[in-house]
Coordinates of C-alpha atoms and ligand atoms in Angstrom, one line a residue:
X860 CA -0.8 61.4 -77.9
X861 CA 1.2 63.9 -75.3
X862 CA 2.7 66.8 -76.8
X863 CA 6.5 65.8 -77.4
X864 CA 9.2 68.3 -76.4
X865 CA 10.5 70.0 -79.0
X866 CA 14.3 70.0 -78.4
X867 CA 16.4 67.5 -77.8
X868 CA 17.9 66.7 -74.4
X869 CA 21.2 68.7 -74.1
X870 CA 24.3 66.0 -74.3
X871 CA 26.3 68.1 -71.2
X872 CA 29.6 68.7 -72.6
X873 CA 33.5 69.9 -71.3
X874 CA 33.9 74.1 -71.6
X875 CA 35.6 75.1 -74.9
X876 CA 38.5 76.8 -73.3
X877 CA 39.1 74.0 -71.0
X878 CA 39.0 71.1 -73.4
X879 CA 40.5 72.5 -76.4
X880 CA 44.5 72.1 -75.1
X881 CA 43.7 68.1 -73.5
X882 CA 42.8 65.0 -74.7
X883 CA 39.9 64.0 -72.1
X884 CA 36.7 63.5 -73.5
X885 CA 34.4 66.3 -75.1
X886 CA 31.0 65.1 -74.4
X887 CA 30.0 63.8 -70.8
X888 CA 27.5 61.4 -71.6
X889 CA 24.0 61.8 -70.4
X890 CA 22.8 61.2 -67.0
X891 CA 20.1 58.2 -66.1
X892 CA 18.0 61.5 -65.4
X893 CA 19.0 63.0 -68.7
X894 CA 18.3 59.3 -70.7
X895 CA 14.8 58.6 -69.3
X896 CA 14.0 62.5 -70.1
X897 CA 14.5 62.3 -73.8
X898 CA 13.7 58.9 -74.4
X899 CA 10.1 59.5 -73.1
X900 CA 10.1 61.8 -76.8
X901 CA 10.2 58.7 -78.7
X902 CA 6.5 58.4 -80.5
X903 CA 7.1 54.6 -80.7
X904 CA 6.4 55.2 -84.8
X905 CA 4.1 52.1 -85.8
X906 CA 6.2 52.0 -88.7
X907 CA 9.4 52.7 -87.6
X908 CA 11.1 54.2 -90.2
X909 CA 14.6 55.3 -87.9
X910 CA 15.6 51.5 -87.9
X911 CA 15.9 51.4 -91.6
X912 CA 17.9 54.3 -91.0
X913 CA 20.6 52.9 -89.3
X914 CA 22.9 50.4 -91.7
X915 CA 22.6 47.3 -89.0
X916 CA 19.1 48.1 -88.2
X917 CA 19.3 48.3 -84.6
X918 CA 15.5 48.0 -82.9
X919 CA 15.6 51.8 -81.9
X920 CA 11.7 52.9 -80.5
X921 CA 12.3 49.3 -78.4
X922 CA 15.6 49.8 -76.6
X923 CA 14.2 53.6 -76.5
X924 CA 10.9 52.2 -74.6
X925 CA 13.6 50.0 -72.2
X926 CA 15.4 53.2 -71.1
X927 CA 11.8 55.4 -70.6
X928 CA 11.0 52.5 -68.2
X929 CA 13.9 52.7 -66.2
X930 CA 15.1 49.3 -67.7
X931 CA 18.8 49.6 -68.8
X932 CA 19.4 45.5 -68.9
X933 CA 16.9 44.8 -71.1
X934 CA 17.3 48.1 -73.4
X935 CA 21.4 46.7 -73.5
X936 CA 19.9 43.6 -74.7
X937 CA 18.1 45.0 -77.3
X938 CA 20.8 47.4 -78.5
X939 CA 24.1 44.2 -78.5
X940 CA 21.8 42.1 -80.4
X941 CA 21.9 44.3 -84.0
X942 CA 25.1 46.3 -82.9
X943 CA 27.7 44.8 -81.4
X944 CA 29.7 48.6 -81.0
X945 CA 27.2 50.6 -79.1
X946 CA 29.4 52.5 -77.0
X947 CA 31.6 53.7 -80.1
X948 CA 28.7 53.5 -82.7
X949 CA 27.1 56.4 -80.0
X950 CA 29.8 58.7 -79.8
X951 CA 30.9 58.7 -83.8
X952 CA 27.9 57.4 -85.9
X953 CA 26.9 60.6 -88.1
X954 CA 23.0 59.7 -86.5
X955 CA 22.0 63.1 -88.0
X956 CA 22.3 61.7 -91.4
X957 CA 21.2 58.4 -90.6
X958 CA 18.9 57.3 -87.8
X959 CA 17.7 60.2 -86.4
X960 CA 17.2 62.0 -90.7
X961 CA 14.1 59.1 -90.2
X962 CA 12.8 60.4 -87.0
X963 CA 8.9 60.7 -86.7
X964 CA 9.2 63.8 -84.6
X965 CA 11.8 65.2 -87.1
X966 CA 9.1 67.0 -89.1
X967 CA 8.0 69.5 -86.6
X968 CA 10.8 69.4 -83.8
X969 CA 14.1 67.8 -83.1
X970 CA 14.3 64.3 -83.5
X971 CA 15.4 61.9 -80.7
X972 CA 18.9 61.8 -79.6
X973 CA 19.4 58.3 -80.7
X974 CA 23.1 58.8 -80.9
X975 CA 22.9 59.5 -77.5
X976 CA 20.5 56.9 -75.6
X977 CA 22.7 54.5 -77.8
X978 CA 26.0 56.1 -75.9
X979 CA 24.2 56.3 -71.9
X980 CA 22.7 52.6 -72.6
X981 CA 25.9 51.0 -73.4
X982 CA 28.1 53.3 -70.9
X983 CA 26.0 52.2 -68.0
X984 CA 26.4 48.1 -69.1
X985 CA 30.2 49.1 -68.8
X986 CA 29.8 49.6 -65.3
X987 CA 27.9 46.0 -64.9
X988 CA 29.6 42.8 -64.9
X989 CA 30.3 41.5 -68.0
X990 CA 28.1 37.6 -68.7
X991 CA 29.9 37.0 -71.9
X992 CA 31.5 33.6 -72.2
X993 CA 33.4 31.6 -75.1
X994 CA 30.7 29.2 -76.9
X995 CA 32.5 27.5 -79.5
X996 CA 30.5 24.8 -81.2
X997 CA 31.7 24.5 -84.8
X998 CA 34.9 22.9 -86.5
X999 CA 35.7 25.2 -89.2
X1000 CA 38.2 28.3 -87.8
X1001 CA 37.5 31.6 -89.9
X1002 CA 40.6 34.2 -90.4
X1003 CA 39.9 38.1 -90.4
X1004 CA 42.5 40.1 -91.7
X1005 CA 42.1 43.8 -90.4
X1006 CA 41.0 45.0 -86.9
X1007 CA 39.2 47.8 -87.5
X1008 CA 35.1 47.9 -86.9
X1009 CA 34.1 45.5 -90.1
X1010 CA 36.8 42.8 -88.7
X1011 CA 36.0 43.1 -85.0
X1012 CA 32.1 43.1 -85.8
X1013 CA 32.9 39.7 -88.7
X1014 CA 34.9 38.5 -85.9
X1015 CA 32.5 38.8 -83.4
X1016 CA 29.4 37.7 -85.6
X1017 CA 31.1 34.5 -86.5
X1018 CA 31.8 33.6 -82.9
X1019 CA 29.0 34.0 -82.0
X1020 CA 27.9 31.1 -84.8
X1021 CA 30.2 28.8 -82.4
X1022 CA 32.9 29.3 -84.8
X1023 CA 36.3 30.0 -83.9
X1024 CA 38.2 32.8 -85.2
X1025 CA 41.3 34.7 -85.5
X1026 CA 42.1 38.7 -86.3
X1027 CA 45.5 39.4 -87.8
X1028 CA 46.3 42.9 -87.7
X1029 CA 49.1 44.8 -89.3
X1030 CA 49.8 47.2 -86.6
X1031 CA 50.7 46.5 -82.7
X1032 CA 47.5 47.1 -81.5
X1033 CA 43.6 46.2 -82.5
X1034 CA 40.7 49.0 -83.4
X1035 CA 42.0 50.5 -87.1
X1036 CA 40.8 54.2 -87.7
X1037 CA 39.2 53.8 -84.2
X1038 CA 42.9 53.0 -82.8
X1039 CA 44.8 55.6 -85.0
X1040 CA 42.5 58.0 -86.4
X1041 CA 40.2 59.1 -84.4
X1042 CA 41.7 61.3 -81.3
X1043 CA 40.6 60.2 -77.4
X1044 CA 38.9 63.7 -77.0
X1045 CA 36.1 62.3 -79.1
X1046 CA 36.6 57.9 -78.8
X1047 CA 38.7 57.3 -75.4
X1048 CA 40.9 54.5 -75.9
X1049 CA 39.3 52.9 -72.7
X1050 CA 36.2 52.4 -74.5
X1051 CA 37.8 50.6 -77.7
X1052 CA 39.7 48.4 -75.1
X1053 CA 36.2 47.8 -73.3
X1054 CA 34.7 46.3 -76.6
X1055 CA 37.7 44.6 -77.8
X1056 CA 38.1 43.0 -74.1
X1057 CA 34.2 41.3 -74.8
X1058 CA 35.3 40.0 -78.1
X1059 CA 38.4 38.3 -76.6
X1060 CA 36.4 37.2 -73.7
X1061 CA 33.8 35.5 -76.1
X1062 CA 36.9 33.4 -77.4
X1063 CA 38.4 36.0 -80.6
X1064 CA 41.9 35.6 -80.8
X1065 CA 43.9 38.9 -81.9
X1066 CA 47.5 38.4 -83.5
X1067 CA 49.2 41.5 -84.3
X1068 CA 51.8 42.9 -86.0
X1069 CA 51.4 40.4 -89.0
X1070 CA 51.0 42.0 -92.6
X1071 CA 48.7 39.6 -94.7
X1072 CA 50.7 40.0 -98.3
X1073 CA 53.9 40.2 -96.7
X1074 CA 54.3 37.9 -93.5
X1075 CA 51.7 35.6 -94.7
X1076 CA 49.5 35.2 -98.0
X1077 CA 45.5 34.4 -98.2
X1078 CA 46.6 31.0 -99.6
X1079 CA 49.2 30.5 -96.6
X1080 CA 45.6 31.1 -94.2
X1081 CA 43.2 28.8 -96.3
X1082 CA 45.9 26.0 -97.0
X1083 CA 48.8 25.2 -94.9
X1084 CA 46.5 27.1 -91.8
X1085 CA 43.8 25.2 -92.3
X1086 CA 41.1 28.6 -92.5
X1087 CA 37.6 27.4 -94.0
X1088 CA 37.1 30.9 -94.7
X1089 CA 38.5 34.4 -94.8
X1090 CA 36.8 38.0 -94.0
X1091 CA 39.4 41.3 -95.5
X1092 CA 38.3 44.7 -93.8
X1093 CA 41.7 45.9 -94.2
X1094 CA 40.2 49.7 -94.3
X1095 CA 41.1 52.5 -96.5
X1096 CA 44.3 53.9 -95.0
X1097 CA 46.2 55.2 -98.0
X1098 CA 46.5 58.7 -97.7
X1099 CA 45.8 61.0 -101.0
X1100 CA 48.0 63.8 -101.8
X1101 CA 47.5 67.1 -104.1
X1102 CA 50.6 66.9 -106.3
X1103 CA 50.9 70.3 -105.8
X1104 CA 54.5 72.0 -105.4
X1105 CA 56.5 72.2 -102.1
X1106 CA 54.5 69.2 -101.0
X1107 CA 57.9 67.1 -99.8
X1108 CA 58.8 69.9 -98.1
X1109 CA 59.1 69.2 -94.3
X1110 CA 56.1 70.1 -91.7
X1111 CA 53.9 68.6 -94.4
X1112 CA 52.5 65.9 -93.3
X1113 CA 48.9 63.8 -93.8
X1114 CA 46.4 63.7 -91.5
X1115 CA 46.6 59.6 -91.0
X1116 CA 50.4 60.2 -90.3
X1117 CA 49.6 62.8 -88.1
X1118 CA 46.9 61.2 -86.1
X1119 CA 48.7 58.1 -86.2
X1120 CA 51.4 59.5 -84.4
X1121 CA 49.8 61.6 -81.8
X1122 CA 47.0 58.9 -81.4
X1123 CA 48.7 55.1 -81.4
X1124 CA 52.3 56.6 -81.0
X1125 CA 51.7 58.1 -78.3
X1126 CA 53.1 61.5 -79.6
X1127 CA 51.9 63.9 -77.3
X1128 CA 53.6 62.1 -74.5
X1129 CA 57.0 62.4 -76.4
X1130 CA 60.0 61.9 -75.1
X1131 CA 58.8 59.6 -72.5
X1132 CA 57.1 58.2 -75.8
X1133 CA 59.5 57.7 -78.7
X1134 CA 57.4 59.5 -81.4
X1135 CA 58.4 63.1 -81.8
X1136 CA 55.4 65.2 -83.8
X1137 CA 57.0 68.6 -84.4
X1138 CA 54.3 71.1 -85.1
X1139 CA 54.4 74.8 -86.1
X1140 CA 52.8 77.6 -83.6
X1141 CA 50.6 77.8 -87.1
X1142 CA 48.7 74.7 -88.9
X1143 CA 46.7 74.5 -91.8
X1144 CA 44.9 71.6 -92.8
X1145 CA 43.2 71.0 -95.9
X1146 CA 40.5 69.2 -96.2
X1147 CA 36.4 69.1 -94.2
X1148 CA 35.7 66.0 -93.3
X1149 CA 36.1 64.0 -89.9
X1150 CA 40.0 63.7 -90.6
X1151 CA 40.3 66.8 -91.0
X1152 CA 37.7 68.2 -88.2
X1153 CA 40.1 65.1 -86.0
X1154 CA 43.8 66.5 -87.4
X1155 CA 42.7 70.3 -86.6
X1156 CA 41.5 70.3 -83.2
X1157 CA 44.4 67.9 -82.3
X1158 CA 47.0 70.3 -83.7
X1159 CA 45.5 73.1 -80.7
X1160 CA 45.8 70.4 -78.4
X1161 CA 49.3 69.8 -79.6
X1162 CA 50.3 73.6 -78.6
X1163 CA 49.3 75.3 -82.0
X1164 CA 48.4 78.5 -81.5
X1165 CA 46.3 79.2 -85.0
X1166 CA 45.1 76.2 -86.5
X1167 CA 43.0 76.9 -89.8
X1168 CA 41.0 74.5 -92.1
X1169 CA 41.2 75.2 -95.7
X1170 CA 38.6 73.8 -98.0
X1171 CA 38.3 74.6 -101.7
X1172 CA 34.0 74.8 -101.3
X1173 CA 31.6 76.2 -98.9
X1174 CA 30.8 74.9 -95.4
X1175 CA 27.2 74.0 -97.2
X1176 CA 29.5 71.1 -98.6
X1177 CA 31.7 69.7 -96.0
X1178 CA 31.4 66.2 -95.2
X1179 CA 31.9 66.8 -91.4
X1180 CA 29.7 65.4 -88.7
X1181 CA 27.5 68.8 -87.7
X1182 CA 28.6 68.1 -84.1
X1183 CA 32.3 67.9 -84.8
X1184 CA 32.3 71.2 -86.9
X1185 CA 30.5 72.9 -83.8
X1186 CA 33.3 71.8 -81.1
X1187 CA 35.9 72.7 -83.3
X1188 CA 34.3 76.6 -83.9
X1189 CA 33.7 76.6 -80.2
X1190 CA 37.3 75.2 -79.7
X1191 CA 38.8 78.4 -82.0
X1192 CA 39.4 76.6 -85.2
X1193 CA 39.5 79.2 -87.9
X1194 CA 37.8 78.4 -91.7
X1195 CA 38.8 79.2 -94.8
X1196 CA 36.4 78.6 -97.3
X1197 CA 36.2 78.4 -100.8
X1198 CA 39.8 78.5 -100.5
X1199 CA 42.1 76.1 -103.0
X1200 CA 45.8 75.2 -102.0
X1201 CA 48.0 76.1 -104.6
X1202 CA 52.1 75.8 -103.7
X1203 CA 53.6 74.8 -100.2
X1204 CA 55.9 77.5 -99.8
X1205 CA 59.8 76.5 -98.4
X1206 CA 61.1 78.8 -95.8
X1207 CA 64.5 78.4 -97.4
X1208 CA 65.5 75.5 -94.8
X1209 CA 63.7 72.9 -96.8
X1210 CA 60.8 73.6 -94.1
X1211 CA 57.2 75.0 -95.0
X1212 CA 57.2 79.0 -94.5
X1213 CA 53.9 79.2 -95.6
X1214 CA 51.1 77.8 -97.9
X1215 CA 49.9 79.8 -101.1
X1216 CA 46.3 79.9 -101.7
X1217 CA 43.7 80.8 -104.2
X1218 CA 40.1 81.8 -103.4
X1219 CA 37.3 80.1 -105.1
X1220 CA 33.7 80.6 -106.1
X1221 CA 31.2 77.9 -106.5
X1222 CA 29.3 76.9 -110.1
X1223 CA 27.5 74.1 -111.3
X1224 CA 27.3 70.6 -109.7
X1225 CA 29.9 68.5 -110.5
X1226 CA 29.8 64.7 -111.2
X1227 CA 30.1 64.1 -107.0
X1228 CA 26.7 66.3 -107.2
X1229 CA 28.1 68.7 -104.9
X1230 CA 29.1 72.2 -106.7
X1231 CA 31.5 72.7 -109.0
X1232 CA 34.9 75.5 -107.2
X1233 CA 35.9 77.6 -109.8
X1234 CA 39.6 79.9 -109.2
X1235 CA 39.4 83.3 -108.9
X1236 CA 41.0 85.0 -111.1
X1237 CA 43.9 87.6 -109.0
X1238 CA 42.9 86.1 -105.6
X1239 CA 45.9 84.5 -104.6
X1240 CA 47.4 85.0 -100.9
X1241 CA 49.7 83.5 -99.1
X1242 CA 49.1 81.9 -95.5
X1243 CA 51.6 82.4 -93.1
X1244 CA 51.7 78.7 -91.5
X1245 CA 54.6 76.6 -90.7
X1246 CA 52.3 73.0 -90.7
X1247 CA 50.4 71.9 -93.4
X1248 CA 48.4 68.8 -93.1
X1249 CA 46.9 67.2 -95.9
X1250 CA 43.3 65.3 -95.0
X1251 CA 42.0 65.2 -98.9
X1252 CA 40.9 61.4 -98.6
X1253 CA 42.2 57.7 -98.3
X1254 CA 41.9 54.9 -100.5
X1255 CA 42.7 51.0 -99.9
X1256 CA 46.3 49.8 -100.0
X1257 CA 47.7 47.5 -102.9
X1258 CA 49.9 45.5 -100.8
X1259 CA 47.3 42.5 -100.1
X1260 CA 45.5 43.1 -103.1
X1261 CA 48.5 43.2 -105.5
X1262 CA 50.0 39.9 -103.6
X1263 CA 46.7 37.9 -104.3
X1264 CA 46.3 36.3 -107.6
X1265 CA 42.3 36.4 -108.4
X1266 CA 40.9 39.0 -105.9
X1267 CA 39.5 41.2 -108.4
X1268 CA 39.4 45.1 -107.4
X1269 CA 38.2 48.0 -109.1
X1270 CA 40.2 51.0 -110.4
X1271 CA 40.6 52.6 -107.2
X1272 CA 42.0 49.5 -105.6
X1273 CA 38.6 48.8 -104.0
X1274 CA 37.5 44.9 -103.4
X1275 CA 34.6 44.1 -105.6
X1276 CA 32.2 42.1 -104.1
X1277 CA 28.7 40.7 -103.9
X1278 CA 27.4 43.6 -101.8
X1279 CA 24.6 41.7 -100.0
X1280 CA 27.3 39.0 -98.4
X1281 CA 30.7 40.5 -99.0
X1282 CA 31.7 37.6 -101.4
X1283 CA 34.6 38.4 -102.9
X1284 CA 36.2 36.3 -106.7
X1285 CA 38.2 34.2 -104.8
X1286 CA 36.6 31.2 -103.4
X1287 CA 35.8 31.3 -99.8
X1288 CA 37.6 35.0 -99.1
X1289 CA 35.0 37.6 -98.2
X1290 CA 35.1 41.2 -98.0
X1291 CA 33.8 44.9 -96.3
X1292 CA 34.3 48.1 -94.8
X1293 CA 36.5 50.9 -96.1
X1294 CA 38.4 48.0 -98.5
X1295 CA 35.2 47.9 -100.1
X1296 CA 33.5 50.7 -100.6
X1297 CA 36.4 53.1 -99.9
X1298 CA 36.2 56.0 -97.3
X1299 CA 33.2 55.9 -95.2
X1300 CA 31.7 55.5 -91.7
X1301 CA 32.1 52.9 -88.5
X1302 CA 28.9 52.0 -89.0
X1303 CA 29.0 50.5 -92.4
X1304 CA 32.0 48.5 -92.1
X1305 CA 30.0 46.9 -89.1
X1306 CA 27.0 46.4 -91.2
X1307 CA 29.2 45.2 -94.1
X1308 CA 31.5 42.6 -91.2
X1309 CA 28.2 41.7 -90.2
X1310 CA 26.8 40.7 -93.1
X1311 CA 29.6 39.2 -94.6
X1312 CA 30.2 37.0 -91.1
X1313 CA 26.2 35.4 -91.6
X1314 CA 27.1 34.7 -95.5
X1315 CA 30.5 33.1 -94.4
X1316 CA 28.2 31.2 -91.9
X1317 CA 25.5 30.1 -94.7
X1318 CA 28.1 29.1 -97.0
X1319 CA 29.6 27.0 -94.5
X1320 CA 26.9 25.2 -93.1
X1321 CA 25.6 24.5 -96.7
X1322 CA 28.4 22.9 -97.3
X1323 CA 28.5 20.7 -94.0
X1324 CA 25.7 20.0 -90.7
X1325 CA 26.6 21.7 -87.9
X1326 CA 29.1 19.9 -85.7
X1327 CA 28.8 20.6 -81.9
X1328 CA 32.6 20.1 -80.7
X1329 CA 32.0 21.2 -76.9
X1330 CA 29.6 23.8 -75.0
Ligands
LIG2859 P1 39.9 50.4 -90.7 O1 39.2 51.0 -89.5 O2 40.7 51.2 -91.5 O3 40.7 49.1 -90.2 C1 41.5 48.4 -91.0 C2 42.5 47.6 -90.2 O4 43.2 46.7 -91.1 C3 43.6 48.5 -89.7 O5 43.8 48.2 -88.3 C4 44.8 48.1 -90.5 O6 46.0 48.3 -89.8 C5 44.6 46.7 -90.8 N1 45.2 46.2 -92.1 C6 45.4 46.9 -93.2 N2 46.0 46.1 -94.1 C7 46.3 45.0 -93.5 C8 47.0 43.8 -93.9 N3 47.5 43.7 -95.1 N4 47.2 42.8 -93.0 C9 46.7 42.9 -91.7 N5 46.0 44.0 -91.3 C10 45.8 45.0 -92.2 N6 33.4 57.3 -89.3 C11 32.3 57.6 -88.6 O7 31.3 56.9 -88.7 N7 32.3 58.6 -87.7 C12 33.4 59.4 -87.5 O8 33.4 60.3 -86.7 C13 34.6 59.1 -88.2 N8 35.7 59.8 -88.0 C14 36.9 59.5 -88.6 C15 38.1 60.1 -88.4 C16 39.2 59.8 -89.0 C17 40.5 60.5 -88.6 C18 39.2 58.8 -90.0 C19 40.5 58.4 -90.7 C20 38.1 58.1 -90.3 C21 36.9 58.4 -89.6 N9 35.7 57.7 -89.9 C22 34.6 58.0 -89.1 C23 35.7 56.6 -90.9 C24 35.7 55.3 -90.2 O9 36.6 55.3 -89.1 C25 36.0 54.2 -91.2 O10 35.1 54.2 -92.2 C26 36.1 52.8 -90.5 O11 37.1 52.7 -89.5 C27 36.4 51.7 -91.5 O12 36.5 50.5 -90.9 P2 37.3 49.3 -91.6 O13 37.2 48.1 -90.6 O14 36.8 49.1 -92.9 O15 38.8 49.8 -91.7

């Protein structure tokens, strides 16, 4: 066997200082030069233990073998067939955790930049014409409520059974977190367009601005609608809060609000957008995961001139991607660990004039596993910031849940389900993504929409033979 390189392939990225007051993209993408490089690392594992890795099991050592050969059609191929989001699935999927954790090289050197072949194959089909085409061969219509990943994926699983299907989204436009949450620096909203465009060209029909539970009912879209069957990936978009004092004051906001604003809104195009965000010169927000990695380095790009993450444990227990903690160091995002919020101070105008704070030192684990912050006792300080922005967690919305008789849910509000195909308690109405299980990544509400779009399709087609209406 050759001796494999022992670092990855460098993903060429925009300067710190250049990129940390815009919105363009962060990382350039790897050139073909760059792809074929690193994908010759791949050791084409026998038993390739990187596929189980990734939630839709996407054949990874053969779409790596495509690109090492120079073929980019047929490693596309490969790549659409288990994941129908390549091109945003390879810019936001925590591979470090997932995929590339299984790597066979991983033992001794880096392992393959999966995350990034999966980004350069699906870049370069962008720039070929698109062969997709509307096949609908089934009776039965299927409604998706939601447009974030598990809906699209659902959506686009099920047409591609030949069934055909419509999304209704609450907001004006389609993509969920993908739309709202996560900023263009990191997901540019040309790409989400891009694979929402092939969905709609393979005959998905998006209606938006409808609330399911408000403007219509599940039983409105399986009766008088005429649905066979229903998919919810309605996300997890309910912000949490600390229900600590001073936290109605104003300039304290939540990180979906926030990004929401800047990102769908339009906000950093105000006033020739209509949202105003008003932001200090200094921003904390608290929090370490991807919202808050997402609300931090959008406040600098906003015009704040400090912008500080304050996290009650260690950096050894942020739930960050690695990459995004790195650009936003590199970008001049301060940290303050081990550091618990304790009041949001009022500046005496009803505005923040600062956030009091308590440092913390770490014990034993804690039910979540991770260790346990303990206060220090005498080690409060008070941070001189004029924006706080809270990015402590989501959990699911009531409102469809509460408006559906017999969709059981769990204490957090989470849809219970038959994991393995998303069935839900009510007849015919399945479920996935964030609705499900909570918070978690793109790539398992695509697994989950996946999953649940091949059980809608077995459930279906016991119930009737196929019927061809028309290829
Ligand atoms: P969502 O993406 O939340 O989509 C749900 C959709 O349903 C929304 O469009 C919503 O408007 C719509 N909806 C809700 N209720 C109704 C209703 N009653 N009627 C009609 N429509 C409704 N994951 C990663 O893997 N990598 C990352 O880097 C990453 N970064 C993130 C950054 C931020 C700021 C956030 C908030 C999350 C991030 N995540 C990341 C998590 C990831 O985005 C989510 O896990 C994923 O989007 C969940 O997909 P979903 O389809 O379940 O729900």
């Amino acid at each position: 066997m050759p001796i494999k390189r022992a670092e990855k392939t460098t993903m060429p990225m925009r300067g710190a200082q250049m990129r940390a007051h815009d919105f363009n993209e962060v990382n350039e993408g790897y050139s073909r030069f760059h792809a074929v490089f690193e994908a010759e690392r791949c050791l084409r594992c026998q038993d390739a233990v990187c596929v189980g890795g990734c939630p839709v099991n996407v054949p990874i050592p053969d779409f790596i073998h495509a690109v090492a050969m120079g073929e980019m059609a047929a490693a596309a191929k490969i790549l659409r067939s288990a994941n129908p989001l390549p091109a945003i699935c390879g810019r936001v999927c925590p591979q470090e955790t997932q995929c590339e954790a299984e790597c066979g090289l991983g033992s001794r050197f880096a392992p393959v930049a999966i995350g990034h072949l999966e980004r350069f194959v699906a870049d370069w089909e962008r720039t070929q014409p698109s062969r997709v085409e509307a096949k609908i061969t089934r009776r039965e219509k299927v409604a998706v409520i939601g447009a974030g990943p598990s809906g699209l994926v659902c959506a686009g699983e099920l047409t591609r059974l030949g069934y055909k299907v419509t999304i209704y989204e609450a907001l004006h436009a389609a993509g969920g977190v993908l739309r709202y949450g996560i900023p263009e620096f990191r997901l540019p909203k040309e790409i989400l367009d891009w694979e929402i465009g092939l969905l709609k060209a393979m005959g998905v029909e998006i209606v938006c601005n409808v609330i399911i539970g408000k403007t219509l009912t599940l039983d409105d879209l399986l009766g008088r609608m005429g649905y066979a069957a229903l998919f919810i990936g309605t996300g997890a978009g309910l912000p949490q809060f600390l229900g600590i004092p001073g936290e109605n004051l104003n300039g304290v906001m939540s990180a979906n609000e926030f990004l929401t604003r800047v990102n769908l809104m339009r906000g950093y195009d105000f006033p020739e957008a209509d949202t105003p965000v008003r932001i200090g010169k200094r921003v904390a927000v608290i929090g370490a995961g991807n919202t808050a990695m997402d609300a931090v380095r959008t406040s600098l790009r906003m015009g704040a001139e400090e912008a500080v993450i304050v996290y009650r444990r260690s950096e050894n227990e942020m739930s960050a991607r690695v990459e995004e903690y790195h650009h936003a160091s590199e970008e001049g995002v301060m940290f303050h660990w081990l550091t618990n919020p304790l009041e949001v101070l009022d500046d005496g105008n009803g505005w923040v004039g600062g956030l009091k704070c308590q440092r913390m030192e770490l014990g034993e684990a804690d039910a979540s596993g991770r260790a346990r912050p303990i206060p220090i006792k005498g080690s409060e300080f008070v941070l001189p910031v004029e924006t706080v922005v809270l990015a402590i967690g989501t959990k699911p919305n009531r409102l469809l849940t509460k408006a559906t008789a017999g969709l059981a849910t769990n204490e957090k509000g989470c849809i219970m389900v038959d994991a393995p195909t998303g069935r839900t308690s009510k007849p015919l109405v399945f479920a996935g993504g964030d609705a499900v299980t909570g918070a978690a990544t793109v790539i398992l509400a695509a697994g989950a929409g996946k999953r649940a779009a091949q059980a809608i399709h077995r459930s279906l087609t016991a119930a009737s033979e196929p019927v061809l209406v028309g290829n």
